[in-house]
XYZ file of C-alpha atoms in Angstrom:
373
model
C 93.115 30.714 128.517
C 89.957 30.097 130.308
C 88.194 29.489 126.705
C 90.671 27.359 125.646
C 90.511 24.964 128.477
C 86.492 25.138 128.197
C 87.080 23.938 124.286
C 89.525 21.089 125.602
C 87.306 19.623 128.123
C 84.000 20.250 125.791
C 86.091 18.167 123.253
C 87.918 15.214 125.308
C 85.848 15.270 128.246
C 81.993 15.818 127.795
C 79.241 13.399 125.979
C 78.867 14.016 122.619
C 75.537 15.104 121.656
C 72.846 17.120 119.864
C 70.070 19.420 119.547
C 66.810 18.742 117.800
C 63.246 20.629 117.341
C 59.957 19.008 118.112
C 59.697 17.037 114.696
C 63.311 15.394 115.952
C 65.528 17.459 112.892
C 68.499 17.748 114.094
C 69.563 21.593 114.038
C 73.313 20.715 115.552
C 75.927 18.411 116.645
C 78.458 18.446 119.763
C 81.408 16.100 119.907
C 82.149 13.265 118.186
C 78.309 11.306 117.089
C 79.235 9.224 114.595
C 79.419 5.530 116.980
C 75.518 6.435 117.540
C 74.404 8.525 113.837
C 75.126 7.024 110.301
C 73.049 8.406 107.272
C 69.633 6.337 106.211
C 70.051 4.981 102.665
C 68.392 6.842 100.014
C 67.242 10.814 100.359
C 69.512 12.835 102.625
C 67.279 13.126 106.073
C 68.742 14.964 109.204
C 66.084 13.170 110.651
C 67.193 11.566 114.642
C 65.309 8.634 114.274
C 66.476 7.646 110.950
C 70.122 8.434 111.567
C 70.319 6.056 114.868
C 72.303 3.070 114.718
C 70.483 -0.507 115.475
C 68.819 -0.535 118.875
C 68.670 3.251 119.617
C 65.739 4.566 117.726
C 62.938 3.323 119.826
C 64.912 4.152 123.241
C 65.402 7.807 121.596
C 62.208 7.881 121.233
C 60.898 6.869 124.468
C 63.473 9.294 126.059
C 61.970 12.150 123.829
C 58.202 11.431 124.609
C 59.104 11.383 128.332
C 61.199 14.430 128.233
C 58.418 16.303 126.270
C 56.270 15.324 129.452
C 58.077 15.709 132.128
C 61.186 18.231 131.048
C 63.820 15.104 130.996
C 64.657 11.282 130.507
C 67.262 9.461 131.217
C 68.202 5.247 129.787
C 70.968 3.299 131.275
C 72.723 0.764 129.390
C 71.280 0.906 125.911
C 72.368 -1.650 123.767
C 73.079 -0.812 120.033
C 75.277 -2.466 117.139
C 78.546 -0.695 116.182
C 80.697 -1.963 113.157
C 79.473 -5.495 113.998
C 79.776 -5.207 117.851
C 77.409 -4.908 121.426
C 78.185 -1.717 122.775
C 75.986 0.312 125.234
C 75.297 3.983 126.281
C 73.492 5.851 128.824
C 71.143 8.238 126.945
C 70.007 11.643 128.608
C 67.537 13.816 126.946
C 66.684 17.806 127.853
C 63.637 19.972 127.408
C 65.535 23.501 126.096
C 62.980 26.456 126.046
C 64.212 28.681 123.809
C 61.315 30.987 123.776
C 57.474 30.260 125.174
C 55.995 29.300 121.603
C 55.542 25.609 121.284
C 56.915 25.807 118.240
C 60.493 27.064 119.539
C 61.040 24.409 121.877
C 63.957 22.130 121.350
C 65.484 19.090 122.933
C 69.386 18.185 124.090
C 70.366 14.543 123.317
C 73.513 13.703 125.284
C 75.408 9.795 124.531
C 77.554 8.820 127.171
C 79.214 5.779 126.242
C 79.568 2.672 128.742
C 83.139 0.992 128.547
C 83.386 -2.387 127.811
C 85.059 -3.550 130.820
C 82.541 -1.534 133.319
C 80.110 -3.881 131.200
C 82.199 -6.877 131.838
C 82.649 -5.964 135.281
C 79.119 -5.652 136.160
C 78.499 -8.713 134.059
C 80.958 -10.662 136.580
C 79.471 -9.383 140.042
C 76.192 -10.038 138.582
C 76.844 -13.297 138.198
C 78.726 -13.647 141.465
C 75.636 -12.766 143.244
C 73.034 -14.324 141.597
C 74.243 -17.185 139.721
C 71.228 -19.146 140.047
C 69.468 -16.415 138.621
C 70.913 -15.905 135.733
C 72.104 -19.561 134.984
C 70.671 -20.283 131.357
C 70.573 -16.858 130.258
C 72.821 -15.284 127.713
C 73.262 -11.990 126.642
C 71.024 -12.034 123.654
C 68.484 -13.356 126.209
C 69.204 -9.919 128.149
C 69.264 -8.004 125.063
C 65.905 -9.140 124.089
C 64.362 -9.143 127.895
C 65.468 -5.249 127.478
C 64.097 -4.179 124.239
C 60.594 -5.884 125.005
C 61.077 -3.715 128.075
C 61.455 -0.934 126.243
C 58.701 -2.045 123.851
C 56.180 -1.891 126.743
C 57.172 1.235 127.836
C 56.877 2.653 124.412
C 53.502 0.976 124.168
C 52.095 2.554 127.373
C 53.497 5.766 125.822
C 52.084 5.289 122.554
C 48.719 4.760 124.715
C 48.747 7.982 126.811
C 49.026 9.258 123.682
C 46.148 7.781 121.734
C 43.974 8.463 125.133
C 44.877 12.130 125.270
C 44.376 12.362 121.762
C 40.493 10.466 121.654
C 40.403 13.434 124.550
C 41.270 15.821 122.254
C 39.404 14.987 119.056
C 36.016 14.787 121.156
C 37.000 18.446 122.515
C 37.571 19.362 118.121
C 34.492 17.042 117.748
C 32.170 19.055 120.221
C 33.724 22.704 119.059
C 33.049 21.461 115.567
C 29.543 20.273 116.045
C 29.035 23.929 117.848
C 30.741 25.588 114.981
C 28.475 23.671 112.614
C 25.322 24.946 114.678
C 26.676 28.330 114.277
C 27.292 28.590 110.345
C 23.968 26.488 110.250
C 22.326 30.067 111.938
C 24.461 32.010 110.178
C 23.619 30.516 107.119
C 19.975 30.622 107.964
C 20.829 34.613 108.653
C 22.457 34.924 105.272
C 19.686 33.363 103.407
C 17.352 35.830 105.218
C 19.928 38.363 104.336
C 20.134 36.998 100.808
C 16.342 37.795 100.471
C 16.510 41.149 101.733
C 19.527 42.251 99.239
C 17.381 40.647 96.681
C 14.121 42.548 97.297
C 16.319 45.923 97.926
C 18.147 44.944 94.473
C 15.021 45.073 92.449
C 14.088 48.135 94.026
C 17.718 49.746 93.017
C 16.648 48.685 90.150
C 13.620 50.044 89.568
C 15.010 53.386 90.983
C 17.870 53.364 88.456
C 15.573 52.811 85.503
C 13.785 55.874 86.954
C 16.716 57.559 87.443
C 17.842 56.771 83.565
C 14.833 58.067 82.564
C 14.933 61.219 84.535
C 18.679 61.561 83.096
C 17.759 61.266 79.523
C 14.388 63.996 80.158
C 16.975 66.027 82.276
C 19.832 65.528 79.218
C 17.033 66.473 76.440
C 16.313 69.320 78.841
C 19.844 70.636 79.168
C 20.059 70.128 75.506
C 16.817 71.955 74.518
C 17.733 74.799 77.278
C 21.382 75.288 75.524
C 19.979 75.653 71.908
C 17.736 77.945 72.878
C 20.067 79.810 74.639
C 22.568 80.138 71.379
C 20.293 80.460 68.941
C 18.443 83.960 70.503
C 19.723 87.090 69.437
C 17.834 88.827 72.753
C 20.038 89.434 75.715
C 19.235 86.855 78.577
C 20.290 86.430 82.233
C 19.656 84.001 84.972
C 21.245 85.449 88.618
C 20.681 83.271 91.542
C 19.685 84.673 95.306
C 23.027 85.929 95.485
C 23.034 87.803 92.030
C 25.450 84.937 91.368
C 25.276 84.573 87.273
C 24.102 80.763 86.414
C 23.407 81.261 82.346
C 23.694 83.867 80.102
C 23.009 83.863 76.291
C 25.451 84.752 73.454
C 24.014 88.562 73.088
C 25.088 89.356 76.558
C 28.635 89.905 75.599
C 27.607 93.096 73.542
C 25.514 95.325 76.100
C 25.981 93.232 79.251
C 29.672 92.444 78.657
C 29.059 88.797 80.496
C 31.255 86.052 78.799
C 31.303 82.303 79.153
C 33.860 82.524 82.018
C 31.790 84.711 83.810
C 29.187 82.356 84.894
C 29.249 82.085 88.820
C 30.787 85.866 89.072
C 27.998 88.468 90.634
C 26.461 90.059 87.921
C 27.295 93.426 90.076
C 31.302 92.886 89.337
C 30.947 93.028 85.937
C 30.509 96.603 83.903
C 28.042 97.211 81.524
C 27.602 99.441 79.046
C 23.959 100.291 80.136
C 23.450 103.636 82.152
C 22.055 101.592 85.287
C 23.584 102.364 88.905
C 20.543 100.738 90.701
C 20.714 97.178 89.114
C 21.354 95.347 92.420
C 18.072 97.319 94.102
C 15.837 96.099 90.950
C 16.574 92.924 91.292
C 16.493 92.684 95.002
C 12.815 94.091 94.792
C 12.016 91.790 92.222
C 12.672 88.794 94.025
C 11.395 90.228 97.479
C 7.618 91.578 95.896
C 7.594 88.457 93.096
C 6.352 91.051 90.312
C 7.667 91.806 87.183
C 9.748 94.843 86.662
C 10.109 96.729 83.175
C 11.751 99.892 82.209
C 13.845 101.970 79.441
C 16.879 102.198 79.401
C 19.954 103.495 77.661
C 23.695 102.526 76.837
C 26.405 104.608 76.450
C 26.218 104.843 72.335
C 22.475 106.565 73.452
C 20.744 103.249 72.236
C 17.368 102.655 73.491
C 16.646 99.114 75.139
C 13.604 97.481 77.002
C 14.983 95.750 80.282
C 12.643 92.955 81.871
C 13.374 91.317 85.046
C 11.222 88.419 85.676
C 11.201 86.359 89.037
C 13.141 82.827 88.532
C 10.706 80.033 89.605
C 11.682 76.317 90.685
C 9.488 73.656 89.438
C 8.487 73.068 93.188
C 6.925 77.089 92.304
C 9.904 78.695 94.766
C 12.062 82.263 94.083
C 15.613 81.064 93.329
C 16.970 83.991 91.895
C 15.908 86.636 88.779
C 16.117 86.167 84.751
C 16.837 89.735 83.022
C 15.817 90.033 79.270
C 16.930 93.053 77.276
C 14.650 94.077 74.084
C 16.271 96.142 71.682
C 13.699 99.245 71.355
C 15.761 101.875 69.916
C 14.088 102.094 66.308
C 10.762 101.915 67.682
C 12.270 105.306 70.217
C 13.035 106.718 67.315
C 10.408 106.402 65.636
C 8.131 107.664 68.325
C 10.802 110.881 69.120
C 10.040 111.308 65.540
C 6.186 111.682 65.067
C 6.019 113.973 68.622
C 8.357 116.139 66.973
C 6.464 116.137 63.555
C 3.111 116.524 65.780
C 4.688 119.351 68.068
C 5.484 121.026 64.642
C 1.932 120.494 62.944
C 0.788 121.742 65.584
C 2.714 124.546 65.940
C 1.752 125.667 62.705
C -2.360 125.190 62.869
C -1.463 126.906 66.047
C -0.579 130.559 63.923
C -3.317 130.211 61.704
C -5.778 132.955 62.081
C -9.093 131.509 61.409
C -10.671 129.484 63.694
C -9.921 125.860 62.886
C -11.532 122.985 64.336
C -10.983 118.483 64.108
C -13.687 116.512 64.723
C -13.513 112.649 64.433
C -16.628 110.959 62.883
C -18.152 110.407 65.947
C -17.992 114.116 66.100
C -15.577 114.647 68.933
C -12.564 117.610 69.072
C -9.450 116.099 68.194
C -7.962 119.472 68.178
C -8.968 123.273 68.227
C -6.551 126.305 67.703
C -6.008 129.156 69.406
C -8.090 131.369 67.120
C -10.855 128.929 67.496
C-alpha cells in the first residue's frame, strides 16, 4: 500500500524530471517531460541541450555549470515557447555522486511548472505597486530584459571558465615544457646508450665470427675424432675422473662388451671378458702417478692381448680421466710359447750328447756349452 501511494504521488504530485551524465546525455526520465523536451530534427540525439524547447537551453545550461560548481542551481520563472504559447518554469538542478570518479557523476534536472494565473497574478500586484515602473514595458520587453540577464550570467560563466582553463593550459604548458626537458636528457641518454649497444654490437660480432670459426674447427674436430674412432679395428676407451665412459670405439663390443648406450655408465659396471679384477686400481694409479701403464693380459677364450692405459690430457695439459687401448698380441704369444719350447727341446737334446760341445758367435763368445763340455 505504502508503494502504491509513493507511485501515485511520484506520478500526480512531483516535478517531472531527469537524470543526465557530465556530457548532458540523458540516461532517464521521471514524469511527464514532454512540455519542456521535443526531439532535434535530423540524427536521433538524447542530448539535454538539443532536446529543450525555445528559451530553456541556455538557462539549463547555466543551471548545470553552477550546479557542477557549487553542488546545485536553482531559476525562477523561465520563460519558454510551448505549442505557440509563453509559459514558465522554475528549474532546479542536483549534483548526484554516484561514486567518487569524475566520470560517474551525474546531475538531477527537476521542471516545476508555474501556472498561468500565479503568472497573471503576480503580473497584476506588480503592476499595482509599481505602475510607474513598469509603464511602457510589455512582456516581450521582460522576456528579453531576462534572457540578456541570463546571457550575462552565462557570459561570466563562460569566463570563469576560459580563466580557469588559460590556468590550466599554462600548468599542461609548464609540465610539458618539463617533460620536453626530460625526453630531451633522455634522448641525449639513449643516444649515448645507442653508441654503447653499437660498439658492444660489433664486438658480439666479432666474437660470433670467432665463435663460428671455433664451431666449424670444433665440428671438423668431432668429425675427424668419430671417423677415426669407426674406422680402427683396436679396442679404445676414454673414462673420465670418475671412470665414467665418454667414447669407446666399435671393437670394444667384442672383448670389452661396451656398446653405444653405454657411454656415461662406469666402465666398472660393465663385464668383460678379460681376466682383470684390478681394473679400477690401474686406472686410479694411472691418473694419480701420470705414467703409462702396460701389461698382458688374457680373456676367457685364453687369447693373449696388450692393454695400455694412457693418462687423458686437456689441451690446457690437465688429467681428465684415462684412455685404455687393447693390442691384440696373441699370435705374436704364440709364436714366442713356440720357439722357447722348440729351444727348451734343442736344448734338451745337445744337453745328452756325450762329447763336449761348444757355440761360439763370431766374435768368439759362448752362446751355449753342454753338460759334457
Amino acid at each position: 500500500m505504502q508503494q502504491e501511494a509513493d507511485r501515485i504521488v511520484l506520478e500526480h504530485h512531483a516535478p517531472a524530471g531527469l537524470v543526465i551524465n557530465r556530457e548532458m546525455e540523458i540516461v532517464h526520465f521521471r514524469g511527464r517531460t514532454s512540455p519542456y523536451l521535443e526531439p532535434a530534427p535530423g540524427k536521433a540525439s538524447l542530448n539535454l541541450l538539443k532536446m529543450a524547447r525555445g528559451g530553456l537551453a541556455e538557462e539549463l545550461r547555466n543551471a548545470i555549470n553552477q550546479a557542477a560548481k557549487k553542488g546545485s542551481a536553482r531559476r525562477k520563472a523561465v520563460a519558454f515557447q510551448h505549442n505557440g504559447r509563453s509559459k514558465s518554469v522554475n528549474l532546479s538542478v542536483e549534483q548526484l555522486n554516484v561514486s567518487s570518479a569524475p566520470e560517474d557523476i551525474h546531475y538531477v534536472v527537476l521542471f516545476e511548472e508555474i501556472p498561468p494565473h500565479s503568472v497573471a497574478g503576480k503580473t497584476k500586484v506588480l503592476t499595482s505597486k509599481s505602475a510607474v515602473r513598469t509603464a511602457g514595458r510589455d512582456p516581450r520587453f521582460l522576456d528579453l530584459q531576462h534572457r540578456a540577464a541570463s546571457t550575462e550570467e552565462h557570459l561570466r560563466s563562460v569566463i570563469e571558465s576560459k580563466e580557469a582553463l588559460e590556468e590550466e593550459f599554462q600548468s599542461a604548458n609548464e609540465e610539458i615544457l618539463s617533460a620536453n626537458e626530460e625526453l630531451q636528457s633522455s634522448n641525449e641518454e639513449l643516444e649515448t646508450s645507442k653508441e654503447e649497444l653499437q660498439s658492444t654490437n660489433e664486438e658480439l660480432t666479432t666474437v660470433n665470427d670467432e665463435l663460428r670459426n671455433r664451431n666449424l674447427e670444433l665440428g671438423q674436430l668431432n668429425n675427424d675424432l668419430s671417423n677415426l674412432l669407426s674406422s680402427t679395428t683396436l679396442p679404445v676407451v676414454m673414462v673420465d675422473r670418475g671412470l665414467r665412459i665418454r667414447r669407446a670405439t666399435a671393437a670394444s663390443a667384442n672383448v670389452l662388451n661396451i656398446l653405444p648406450s653405454d657411454i656415461g655408465r662406469s666402465i666398472t659396471d660393465i663385464r668383460s671378458d678379460l681376466n682383470l679384477h684390478h681394473l679400477e686400481e690401474l686406472i686410479a694409479g694411472v691418473i694419480e702417478t701420470l705414467a703409462t701403464n702396460e701389461l698382458e693380459v688374457q680373456d676367457k677364450k685364453d687369447c693373449w692381448y696388450s692393454l695400455q692405459i694412457h693418462p687423458y690430457r686437456t689441451v690446457e695439459d690437465k688429467i681428465d680421466g684415462a684412455v685404455l687401448v687393447l693390442a691384440d698380441i696373441n699370435p705374436t704369444k704364440t709364436a714366442s710359447e713356440r720357439f722357447k719350447r722348440a729351444k727348451e727341446f734343442s736344448e734338451a737334446i745337445i744337453d745328452t750328447v756325450p762329447e763336449p760341445l761348444l757355440a761360439l758367435d763370431l766374435d768368439l763368445r759362448v752362446v751355449y756349452a753342454n753338460r759334457a763340455f
